[in-house]
CSV table of C-alpha atoms and ligand atoms in Angstrom, one decimal:
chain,number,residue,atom,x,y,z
A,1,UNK,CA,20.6,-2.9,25.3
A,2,UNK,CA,19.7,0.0,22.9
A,3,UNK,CA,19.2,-0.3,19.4
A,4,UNK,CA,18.1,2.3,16.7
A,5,UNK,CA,14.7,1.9,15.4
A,6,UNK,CA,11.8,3.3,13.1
A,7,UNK,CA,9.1,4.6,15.7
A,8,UNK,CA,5.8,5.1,14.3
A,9,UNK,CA,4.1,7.9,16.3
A,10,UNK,CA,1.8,9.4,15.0
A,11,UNK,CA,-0.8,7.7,11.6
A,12,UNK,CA,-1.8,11.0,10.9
A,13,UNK,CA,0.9,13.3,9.3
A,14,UNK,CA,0.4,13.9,5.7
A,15,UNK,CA,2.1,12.9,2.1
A,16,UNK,CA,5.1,12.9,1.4
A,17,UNK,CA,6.5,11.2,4.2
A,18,UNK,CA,9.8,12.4,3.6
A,19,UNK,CA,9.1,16.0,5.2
A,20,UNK,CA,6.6,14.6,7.7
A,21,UNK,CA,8.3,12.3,9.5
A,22,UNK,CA,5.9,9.4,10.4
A,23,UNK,CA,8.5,6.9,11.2
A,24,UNK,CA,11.2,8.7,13.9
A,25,UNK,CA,14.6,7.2,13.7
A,26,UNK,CA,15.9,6.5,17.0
A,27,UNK,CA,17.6,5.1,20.2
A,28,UNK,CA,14.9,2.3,21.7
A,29,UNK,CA,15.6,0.2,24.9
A,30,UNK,CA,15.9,-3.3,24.5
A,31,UNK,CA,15.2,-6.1,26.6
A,32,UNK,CA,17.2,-9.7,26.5
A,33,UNK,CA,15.3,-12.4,24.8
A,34,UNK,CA,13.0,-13.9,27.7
A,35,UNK,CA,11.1,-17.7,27.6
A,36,UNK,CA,11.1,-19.2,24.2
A,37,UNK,CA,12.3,-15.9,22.5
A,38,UNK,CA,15.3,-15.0,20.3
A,39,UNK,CA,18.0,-11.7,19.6
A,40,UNK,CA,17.4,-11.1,16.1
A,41,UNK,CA,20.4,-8.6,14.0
A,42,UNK,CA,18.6,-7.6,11.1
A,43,UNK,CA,19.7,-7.9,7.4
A,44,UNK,CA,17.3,-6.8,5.9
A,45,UNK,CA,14.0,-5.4,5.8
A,46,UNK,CA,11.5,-5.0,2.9
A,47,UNK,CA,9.2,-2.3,2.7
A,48,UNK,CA,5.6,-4.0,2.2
A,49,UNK,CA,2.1,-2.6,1.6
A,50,UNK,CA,0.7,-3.4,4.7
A,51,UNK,CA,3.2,-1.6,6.6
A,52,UNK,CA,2.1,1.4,4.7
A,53,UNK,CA,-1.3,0.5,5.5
A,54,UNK,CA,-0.6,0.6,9.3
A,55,UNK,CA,1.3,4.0,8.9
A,56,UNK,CA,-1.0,5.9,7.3
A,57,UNK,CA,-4.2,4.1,9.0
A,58,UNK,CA,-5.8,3.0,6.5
A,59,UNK,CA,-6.1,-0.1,8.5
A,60,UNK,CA,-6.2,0.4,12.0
A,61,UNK,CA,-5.3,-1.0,14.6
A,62,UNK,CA,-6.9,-1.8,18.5
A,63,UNK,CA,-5.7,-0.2,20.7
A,64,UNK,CA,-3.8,-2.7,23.8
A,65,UNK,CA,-4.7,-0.6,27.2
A,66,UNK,CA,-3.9,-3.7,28.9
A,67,UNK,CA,-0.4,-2.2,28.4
A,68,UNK,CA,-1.2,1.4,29.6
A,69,UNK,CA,-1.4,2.6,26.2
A,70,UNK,CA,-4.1,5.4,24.6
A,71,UNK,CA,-3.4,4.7,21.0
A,72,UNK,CA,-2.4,2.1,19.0
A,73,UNK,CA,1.1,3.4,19.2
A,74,UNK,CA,4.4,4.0,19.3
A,75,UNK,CA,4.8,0.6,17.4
A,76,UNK,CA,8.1,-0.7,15.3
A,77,UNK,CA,6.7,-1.9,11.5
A,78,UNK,CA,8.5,-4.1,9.5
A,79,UNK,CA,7.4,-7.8,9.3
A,80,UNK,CA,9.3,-8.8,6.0
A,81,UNK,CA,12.9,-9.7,7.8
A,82,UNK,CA,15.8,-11.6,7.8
A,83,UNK,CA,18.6,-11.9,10.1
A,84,UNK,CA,21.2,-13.7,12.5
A,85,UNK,CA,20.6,-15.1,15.7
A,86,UNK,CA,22.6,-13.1,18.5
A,87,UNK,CA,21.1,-15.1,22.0
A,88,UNK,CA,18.6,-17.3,22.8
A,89,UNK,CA,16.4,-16.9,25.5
A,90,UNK,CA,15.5,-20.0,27.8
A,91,UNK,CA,13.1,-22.8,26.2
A,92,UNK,CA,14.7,-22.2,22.7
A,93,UNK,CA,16.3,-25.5,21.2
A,94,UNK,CA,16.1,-25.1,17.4
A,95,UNK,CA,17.8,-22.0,17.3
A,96,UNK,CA,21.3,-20.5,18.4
A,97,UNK,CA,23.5,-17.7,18.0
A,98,UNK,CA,25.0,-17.4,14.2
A,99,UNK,CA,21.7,-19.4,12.8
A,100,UNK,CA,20.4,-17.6,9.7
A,101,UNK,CA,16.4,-16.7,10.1
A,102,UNK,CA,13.9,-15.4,7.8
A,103,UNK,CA,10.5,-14.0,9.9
A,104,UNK,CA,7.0,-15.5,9.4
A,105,UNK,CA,4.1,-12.5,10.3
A,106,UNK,CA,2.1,-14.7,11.9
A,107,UNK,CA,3.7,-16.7,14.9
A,108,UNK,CA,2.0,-20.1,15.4
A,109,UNK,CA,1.2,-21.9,18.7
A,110,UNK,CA,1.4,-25.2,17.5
A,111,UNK,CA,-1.6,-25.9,20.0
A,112,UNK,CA,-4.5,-24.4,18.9
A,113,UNK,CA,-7.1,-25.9,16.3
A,114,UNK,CA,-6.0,-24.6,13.3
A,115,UNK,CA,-2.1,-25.5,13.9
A,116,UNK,CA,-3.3,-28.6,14.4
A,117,UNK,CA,-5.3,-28.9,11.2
A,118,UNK,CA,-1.9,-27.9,9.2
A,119,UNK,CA,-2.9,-23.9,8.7
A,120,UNK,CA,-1.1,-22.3,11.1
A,121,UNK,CA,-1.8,-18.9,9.5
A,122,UNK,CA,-4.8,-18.7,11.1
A,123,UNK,CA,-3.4,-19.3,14.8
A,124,UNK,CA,-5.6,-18.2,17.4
A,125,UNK,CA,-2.7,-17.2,19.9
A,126,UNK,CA,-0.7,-15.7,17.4
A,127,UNK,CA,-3.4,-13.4,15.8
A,128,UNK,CA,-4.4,-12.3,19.3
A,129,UNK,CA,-0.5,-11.4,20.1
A,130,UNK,CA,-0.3,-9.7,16.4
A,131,UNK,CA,-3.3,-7.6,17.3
A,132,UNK,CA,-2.2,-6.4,20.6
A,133,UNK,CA,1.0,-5.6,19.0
A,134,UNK,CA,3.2,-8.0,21.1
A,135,UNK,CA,5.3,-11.5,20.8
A,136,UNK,CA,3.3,-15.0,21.2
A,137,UNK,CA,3.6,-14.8,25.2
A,138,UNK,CA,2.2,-11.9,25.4
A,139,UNK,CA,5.4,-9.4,26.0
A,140,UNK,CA,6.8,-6.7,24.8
A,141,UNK,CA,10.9,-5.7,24.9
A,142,UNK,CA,10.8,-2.3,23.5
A,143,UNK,CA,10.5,0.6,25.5
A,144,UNK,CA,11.2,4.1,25.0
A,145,UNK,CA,11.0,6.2,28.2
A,146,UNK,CA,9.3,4.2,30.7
A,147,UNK,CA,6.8,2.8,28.2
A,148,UNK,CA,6.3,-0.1,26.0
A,149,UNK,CA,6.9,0.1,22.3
A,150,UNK,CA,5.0,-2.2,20.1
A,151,UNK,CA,6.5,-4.7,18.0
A,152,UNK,CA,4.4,-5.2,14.8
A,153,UNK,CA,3.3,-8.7,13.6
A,154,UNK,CA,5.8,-10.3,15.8
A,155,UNK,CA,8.4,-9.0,14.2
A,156,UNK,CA,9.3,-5.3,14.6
A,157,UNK,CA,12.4,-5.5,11.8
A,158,UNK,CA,12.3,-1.7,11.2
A,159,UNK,CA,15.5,-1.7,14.0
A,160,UNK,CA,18.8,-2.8,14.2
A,161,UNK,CA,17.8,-5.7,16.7
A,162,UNK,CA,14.7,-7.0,17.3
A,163,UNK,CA,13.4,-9.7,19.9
A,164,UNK,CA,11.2,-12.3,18.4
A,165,UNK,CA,9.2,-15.6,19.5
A,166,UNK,CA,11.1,-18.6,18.2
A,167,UNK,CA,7.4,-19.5,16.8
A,168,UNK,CA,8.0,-16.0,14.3
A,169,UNK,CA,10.9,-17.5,12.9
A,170,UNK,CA,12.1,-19.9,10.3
A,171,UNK,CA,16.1,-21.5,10.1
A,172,UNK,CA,17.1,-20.7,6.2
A,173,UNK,CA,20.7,-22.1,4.7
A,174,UNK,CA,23.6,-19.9,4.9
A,175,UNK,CA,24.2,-19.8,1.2
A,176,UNK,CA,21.3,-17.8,0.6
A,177,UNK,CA,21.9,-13.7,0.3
A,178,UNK,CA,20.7,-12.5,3.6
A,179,UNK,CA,19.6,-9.6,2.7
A,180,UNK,CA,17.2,-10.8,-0.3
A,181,UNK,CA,16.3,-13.8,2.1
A,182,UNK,CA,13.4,-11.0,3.6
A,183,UNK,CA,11.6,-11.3,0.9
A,184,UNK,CA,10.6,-14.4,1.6
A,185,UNK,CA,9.1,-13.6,4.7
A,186,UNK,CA,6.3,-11.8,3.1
A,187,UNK,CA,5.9,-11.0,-0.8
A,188,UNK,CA,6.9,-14.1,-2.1
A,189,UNK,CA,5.5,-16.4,0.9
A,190,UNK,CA,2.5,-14.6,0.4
A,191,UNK,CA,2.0,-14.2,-3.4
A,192,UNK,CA,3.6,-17.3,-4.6
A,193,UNK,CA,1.7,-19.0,-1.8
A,194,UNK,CA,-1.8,-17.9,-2.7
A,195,UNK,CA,-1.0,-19.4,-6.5
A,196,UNK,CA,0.6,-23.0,-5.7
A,197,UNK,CA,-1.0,-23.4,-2.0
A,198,UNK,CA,-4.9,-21.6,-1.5
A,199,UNK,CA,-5.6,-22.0,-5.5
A,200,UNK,CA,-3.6,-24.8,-5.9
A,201,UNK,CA,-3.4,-23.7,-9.7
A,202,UNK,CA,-2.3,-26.6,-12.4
A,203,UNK,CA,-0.6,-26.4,-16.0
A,204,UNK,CA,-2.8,-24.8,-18.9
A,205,UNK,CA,-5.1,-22.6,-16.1
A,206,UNK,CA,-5.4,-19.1,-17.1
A,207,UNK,CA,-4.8,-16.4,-14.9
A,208,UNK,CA,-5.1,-12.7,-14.4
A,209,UNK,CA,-3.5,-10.8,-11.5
A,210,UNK,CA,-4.7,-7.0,-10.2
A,211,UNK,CA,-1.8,-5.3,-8.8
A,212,UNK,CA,1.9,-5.5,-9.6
A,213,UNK,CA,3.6,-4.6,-6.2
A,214,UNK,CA,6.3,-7.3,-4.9
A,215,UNK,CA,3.0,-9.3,-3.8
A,216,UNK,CA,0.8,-9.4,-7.1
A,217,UNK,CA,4.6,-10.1,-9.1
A,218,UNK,CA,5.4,-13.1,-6.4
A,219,UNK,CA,1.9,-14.4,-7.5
A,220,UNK,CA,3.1,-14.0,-11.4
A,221,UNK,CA,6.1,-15.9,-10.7
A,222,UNK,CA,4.4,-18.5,-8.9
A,223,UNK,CA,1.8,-18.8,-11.7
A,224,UNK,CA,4.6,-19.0,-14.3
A,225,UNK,CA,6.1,-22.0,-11.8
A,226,UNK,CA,2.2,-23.3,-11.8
A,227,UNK,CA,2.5,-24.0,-15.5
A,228,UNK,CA,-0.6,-21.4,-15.9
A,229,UNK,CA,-1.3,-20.3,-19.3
A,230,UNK,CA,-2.2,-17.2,-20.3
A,231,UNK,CA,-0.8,-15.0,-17.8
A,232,UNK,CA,-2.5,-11.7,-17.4
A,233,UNK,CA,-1.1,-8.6,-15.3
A,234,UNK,CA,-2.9,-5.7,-14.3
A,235,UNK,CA,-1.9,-2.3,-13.0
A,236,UNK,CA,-2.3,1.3,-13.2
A,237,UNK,CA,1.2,2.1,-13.8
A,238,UNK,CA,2.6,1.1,-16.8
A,239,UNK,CA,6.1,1.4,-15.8
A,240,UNK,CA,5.4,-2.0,-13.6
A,241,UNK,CA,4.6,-4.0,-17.6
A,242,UNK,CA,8.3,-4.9,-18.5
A,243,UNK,CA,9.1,-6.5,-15.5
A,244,UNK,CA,5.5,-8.3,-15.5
A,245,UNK,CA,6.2,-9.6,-18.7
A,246,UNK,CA,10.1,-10.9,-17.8
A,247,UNK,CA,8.9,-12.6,-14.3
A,248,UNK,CA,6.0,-14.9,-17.0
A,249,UNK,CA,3.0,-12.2,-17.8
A,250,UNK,CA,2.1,-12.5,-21.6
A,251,UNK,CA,-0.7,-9.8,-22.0
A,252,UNK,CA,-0.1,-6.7,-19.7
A,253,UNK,CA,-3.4,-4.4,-19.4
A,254,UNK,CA,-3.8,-0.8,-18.2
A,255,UNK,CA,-6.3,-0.4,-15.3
A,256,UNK,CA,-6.9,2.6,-16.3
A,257,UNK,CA,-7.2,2.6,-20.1
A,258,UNK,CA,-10.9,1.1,-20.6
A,259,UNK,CA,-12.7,-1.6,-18.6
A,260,UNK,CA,-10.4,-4.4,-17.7
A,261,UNK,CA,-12.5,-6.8,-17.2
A,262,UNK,CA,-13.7,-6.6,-20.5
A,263,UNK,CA,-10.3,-6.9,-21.6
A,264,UNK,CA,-9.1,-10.1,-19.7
A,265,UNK,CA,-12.6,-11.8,-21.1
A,266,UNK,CA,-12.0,-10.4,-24.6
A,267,UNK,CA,-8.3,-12.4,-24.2
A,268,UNK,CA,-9.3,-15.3,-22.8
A,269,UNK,CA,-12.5,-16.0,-24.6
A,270,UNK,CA,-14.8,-15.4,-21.6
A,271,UNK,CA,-12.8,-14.8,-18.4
A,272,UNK,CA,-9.7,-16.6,-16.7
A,273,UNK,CA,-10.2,-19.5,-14.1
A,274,UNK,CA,-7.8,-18.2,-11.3
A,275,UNK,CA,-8.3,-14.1,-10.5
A,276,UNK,CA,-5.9,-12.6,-7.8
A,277,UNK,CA,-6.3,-9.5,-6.6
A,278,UNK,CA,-2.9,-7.8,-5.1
A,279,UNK,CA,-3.9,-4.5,-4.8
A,280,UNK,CA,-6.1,-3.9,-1.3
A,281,UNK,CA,-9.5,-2.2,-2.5
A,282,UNK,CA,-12.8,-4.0,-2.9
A,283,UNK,CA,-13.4,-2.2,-6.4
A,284,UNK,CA,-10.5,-4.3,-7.6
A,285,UNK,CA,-12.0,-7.2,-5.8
A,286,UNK,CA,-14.8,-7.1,-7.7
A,287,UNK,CA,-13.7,-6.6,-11.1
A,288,UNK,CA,-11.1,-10.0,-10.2
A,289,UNK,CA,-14.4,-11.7,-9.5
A,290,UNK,CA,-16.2,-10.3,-12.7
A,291,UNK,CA,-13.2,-11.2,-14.9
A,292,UNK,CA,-13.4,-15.1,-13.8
A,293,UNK,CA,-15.3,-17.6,-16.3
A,294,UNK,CA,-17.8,-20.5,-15.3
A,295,UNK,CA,-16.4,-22.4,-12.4
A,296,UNK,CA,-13.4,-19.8,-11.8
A,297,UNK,CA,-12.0,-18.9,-8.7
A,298,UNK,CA,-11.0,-15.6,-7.4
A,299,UNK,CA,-8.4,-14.7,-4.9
A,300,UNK,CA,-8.5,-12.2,-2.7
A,301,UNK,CA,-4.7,-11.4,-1.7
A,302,UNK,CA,-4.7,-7.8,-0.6
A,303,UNK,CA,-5.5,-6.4,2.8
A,304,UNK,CA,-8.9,-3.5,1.8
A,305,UNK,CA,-9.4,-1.0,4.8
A,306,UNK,CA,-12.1,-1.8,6.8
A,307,UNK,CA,-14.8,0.5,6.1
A,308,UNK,CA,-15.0,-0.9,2.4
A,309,UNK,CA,-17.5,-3.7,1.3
A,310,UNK,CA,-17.2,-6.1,-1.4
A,311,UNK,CA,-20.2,-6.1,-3.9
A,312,UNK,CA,-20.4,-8.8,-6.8
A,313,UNK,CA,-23.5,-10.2,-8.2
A,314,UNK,CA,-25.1,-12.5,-5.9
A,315,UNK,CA,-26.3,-14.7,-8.6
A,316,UNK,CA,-23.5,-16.0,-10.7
A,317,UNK,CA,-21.7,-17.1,-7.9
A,318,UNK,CA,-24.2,-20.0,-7.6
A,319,UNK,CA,-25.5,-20.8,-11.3
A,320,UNK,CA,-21.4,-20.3,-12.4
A,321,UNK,CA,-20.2,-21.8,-9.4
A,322,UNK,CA,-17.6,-19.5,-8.9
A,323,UNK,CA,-15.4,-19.5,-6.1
A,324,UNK,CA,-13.8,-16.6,-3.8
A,325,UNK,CA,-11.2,-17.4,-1.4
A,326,UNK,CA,-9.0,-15.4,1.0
A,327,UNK,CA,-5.4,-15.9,1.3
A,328,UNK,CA,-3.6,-14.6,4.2
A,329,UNK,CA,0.4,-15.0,4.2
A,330,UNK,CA,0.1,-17.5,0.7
A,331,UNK,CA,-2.3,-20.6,2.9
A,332,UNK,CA,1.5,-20.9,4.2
A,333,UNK,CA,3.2,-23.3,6.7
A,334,UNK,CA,6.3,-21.3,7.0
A,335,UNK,CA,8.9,-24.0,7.7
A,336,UNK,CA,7.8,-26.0,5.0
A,337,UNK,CA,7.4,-23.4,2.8
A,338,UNK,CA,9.9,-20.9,3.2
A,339,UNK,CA,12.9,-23.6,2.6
A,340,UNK,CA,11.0,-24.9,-0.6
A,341,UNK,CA,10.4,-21.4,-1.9
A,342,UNK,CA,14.3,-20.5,-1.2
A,343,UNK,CA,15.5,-23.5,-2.9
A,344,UNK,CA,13.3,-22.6,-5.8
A,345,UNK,CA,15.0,-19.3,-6.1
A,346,UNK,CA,18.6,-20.6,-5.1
A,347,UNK,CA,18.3,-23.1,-8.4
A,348,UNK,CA,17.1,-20.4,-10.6
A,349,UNK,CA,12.9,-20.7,-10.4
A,350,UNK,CA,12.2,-18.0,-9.2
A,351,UNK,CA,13.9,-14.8,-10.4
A,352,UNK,CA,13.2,-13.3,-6.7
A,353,UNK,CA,16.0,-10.6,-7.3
A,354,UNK,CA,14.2,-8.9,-10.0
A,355,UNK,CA,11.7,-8.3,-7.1
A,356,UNK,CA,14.7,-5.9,-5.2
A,357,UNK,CA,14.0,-2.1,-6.8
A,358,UNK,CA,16.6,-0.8,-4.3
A,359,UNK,CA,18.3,-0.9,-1.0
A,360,UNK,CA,18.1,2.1,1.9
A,361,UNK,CA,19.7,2.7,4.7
A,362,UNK,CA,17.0,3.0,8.2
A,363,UNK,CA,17.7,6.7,7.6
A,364,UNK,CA,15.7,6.7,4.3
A,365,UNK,CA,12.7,4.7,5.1
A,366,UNK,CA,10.2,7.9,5.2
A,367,UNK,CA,10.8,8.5,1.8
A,368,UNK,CA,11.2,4.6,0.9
A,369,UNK,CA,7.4,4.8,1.9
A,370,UNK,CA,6.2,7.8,-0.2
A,371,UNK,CA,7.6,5.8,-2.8
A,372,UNK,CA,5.5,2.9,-2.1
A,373,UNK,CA,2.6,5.1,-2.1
A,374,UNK,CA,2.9,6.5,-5.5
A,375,UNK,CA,3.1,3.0,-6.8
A,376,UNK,CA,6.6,4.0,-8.4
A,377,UNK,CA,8.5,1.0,-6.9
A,378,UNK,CA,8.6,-2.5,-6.5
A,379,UNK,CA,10.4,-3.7,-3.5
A,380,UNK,CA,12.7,-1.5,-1.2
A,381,UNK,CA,14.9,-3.7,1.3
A,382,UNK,CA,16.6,-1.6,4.7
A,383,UNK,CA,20.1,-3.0,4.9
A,384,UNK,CA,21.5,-2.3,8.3
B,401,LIG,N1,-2.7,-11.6,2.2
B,401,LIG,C1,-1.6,-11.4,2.8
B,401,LIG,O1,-1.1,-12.1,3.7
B,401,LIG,C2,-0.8,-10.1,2.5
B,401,LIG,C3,0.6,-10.1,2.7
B,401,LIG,C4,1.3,-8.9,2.3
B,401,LIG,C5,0.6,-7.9,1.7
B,401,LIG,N2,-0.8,-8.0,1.6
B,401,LIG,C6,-1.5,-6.9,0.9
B,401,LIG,O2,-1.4,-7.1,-0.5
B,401,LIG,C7,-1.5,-5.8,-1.2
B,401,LIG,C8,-0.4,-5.6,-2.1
B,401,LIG,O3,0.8,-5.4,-1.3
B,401,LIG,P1,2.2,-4.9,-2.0
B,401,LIG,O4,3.2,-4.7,-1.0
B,401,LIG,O5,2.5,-5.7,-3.2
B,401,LIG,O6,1.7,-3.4,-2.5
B,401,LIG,P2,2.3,-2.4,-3.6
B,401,LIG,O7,1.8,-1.1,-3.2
B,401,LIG,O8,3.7,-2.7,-3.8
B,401,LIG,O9,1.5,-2.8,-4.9
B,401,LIG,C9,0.2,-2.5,-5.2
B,401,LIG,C10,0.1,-2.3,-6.7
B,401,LIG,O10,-1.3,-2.2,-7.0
B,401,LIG,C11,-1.4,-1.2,-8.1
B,401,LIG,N3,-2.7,-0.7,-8.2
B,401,LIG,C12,-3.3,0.4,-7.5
B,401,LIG,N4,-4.5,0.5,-7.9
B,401,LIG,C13,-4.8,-0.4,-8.9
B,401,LIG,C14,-6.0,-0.8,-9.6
B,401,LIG,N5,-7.1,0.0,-9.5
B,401,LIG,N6,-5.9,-1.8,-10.5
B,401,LIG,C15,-4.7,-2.5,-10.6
B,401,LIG,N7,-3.6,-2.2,-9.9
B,401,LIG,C16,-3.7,-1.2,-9.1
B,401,LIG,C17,-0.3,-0.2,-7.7
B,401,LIG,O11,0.1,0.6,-8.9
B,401,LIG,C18,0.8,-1.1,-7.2
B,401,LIG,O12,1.7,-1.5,-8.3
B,401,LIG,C19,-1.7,-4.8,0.0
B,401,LIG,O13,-3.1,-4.6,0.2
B,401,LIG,C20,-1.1,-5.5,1.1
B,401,LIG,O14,-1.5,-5.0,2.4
B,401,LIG,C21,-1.5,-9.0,1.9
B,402,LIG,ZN1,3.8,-7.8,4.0
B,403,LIG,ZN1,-1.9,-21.9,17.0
């Protein structure tokens, strides 16, 4: 079938995106759901830092000449998703057409040693298929003429229809908004995640959190749920405060009006014992780390480039016994946690809506990102 698609080209053209073009909207070929894979319509589609990451190349990405290819494009972003089942290929049980789905980045095996330890995020089949840019069994059912188009993180949702492993998706109920439901995919998966499961955060811990995208709000809202106390927020755009302070922030702080570590130890007394840094830049990093007390733990949620190094003081991280932990995808297992989170937010726990800065139609997503560069938004959801 063809569908229409965001085709990322070319991680070189220049801000703003808008005149550039990056992402080309077009027709894409698509192949029927083979083995253990599933027709996807999506609903929606959230714009997420780490797609912006892979556009620009800030992070980059290897290049898969096992599939003919010079470069680590053309490739469809979009890994935040939601969507209905259309057809099922053969091998899939769980799922079938008119099932509601919400996308998981990170496919898991179910056979490898760390799904069978219970943390499937760190699958060994299903990072090595995320790398090479295609599903869990190693295909790819895009192609544009003659040659394959990459689906990103297993999930490709920057088109119309997408084919996905069953192992990228997770059934959801059909009372929950669709298009909202994409959020839980990534930002809230990921942010409330690295609070309740990698810090396991309890009532009356203080916490400060760098960055105020949908990712470093999902982690205020899951410290609010946490019971935490004080909540700090950090961010270098002050228009990002109010809505801080209504998702369970009590103290808001400027990054760049004076030193903020100095200013999360002046309000806590010391330094906070959960840091999380949701911003991608090892500066940041450190300052998290700096602004934890005796025996605090830092967080490190956001996704640096490559070339940058983390430097903290070697010392205090064994006479303070600190801890620094890495949380990819919120330490999640996706079927147990996307239904908790959803019923959370379907009972009025977590205010995920206030996450939602705007809805755009595929045509708009070039500019959706320059927005997301400047900081000036929160989350932007592609409605088909
Ligand atoms: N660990 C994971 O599994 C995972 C999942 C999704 C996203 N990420 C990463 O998390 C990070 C955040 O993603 P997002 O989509 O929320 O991004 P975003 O662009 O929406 O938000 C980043 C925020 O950081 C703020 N910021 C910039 N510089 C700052 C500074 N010096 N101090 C404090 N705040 C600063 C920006 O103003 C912005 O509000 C990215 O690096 C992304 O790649 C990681
Ligand atoms: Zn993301
Ligand atoms: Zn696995």
């Amino acid at each position: 079938m063809l569908t229409r698609a965001a085709v990322l080209y070319d991680t070189e053209k220049p801000r703003p995106y808008a005149g550039s073009q990056p992402l080309v909207i077009e027709e894409v070929e698509l192949d029927r759901p083979g083995e253990g894979e599933v027709l996807v319509e999506i609903a929606g589609a959230g714009l997420c830092h780490s797609d912006l990451s892979t556009l620009n190349g800030a992070i980059p990405r290897p290049v898969p000449r096992h599939l003919g290819l010079l470069g680590p494009v053309p490739v469809i972003l979009g890994h935040e998703a939601s969507g209905i089942v259309r057809e099922v290929g053969p091998g899939v049980r769980d799922l079938a057409p008119e099932d509601h789905v919400v996308f998981s980045f990170v496919p898991m095996c179910g056979h490898c040693k760390y799904c069978a330890i219970g943390r499937p995020v760190l699958c060994v089949k299903g990072g090595k298929a995320n790398l090479a840019g295609t599903l869990l069994r190693n295909t790819v059912r895009f192609h544009k003429d003659g040659g394959p188009v990459l689906h990103y993180l297993g999930a490709a949702a920057f088109s119309q229809y997408t084919v996905a492993a069953q192992e990228s998706l997770v059934k959801i109920d059909k009372e929950v908004p669709l298009d909202k439901a994409a959020l839980f995919g990534c930002a809230i998966l990921t942010g409330v995640g690295a609070v309740v499961n990698t810090a396991k955060v309890r009532p009356g811990e203080s916490v400060v959190v760098f960055g105020l995208g949908g990712v470093g709000l999902s982690a205020v809202m899951g410290a609010k749920l946490a019971g935490a106390y004080p909540i700090i927020a950090v961010d270098t755009q002050p228009a990002k405060f109010e809505l801080a302070q209504r998702l369970g922030a009590g103290h808001t702080l400027n990054a760049l009006d004076g030193d903020p570590v100095k200013a999360v130890r002046a309000l806590t007394g010391g330094g906070v014992d959960y840091a999380f840094e949701a911003v991608g830049n090892a500066k940041v990093l450190a300052q998290a780390y700096e602004a934890t007390q005796r025996g605090g733990t830092t967080v490190a949620i956001g996704m640096a480039p490559p070339t940058q190094q983390l430097s903290i003081q070697a010392s205090n991280l064994t006479y303070m016994e600190k801890t620094l932990m890495g949380s990819f995808m919120g330490s999640a297992v996706p079927r147990r946690d996307i239904p908790r989170y959803l019923n959370l937010y379907m009972n009025g726990k977590l205010p995920v809506d206030e996450l939602v800065s705007q809805y755009l139609p595929l045509e708009e997503i070039n500019a959706g990102f320059d927005r997301l560069a400047e900081g000036a938004t929160v989350r932007q959801i592609i409605k088909f």
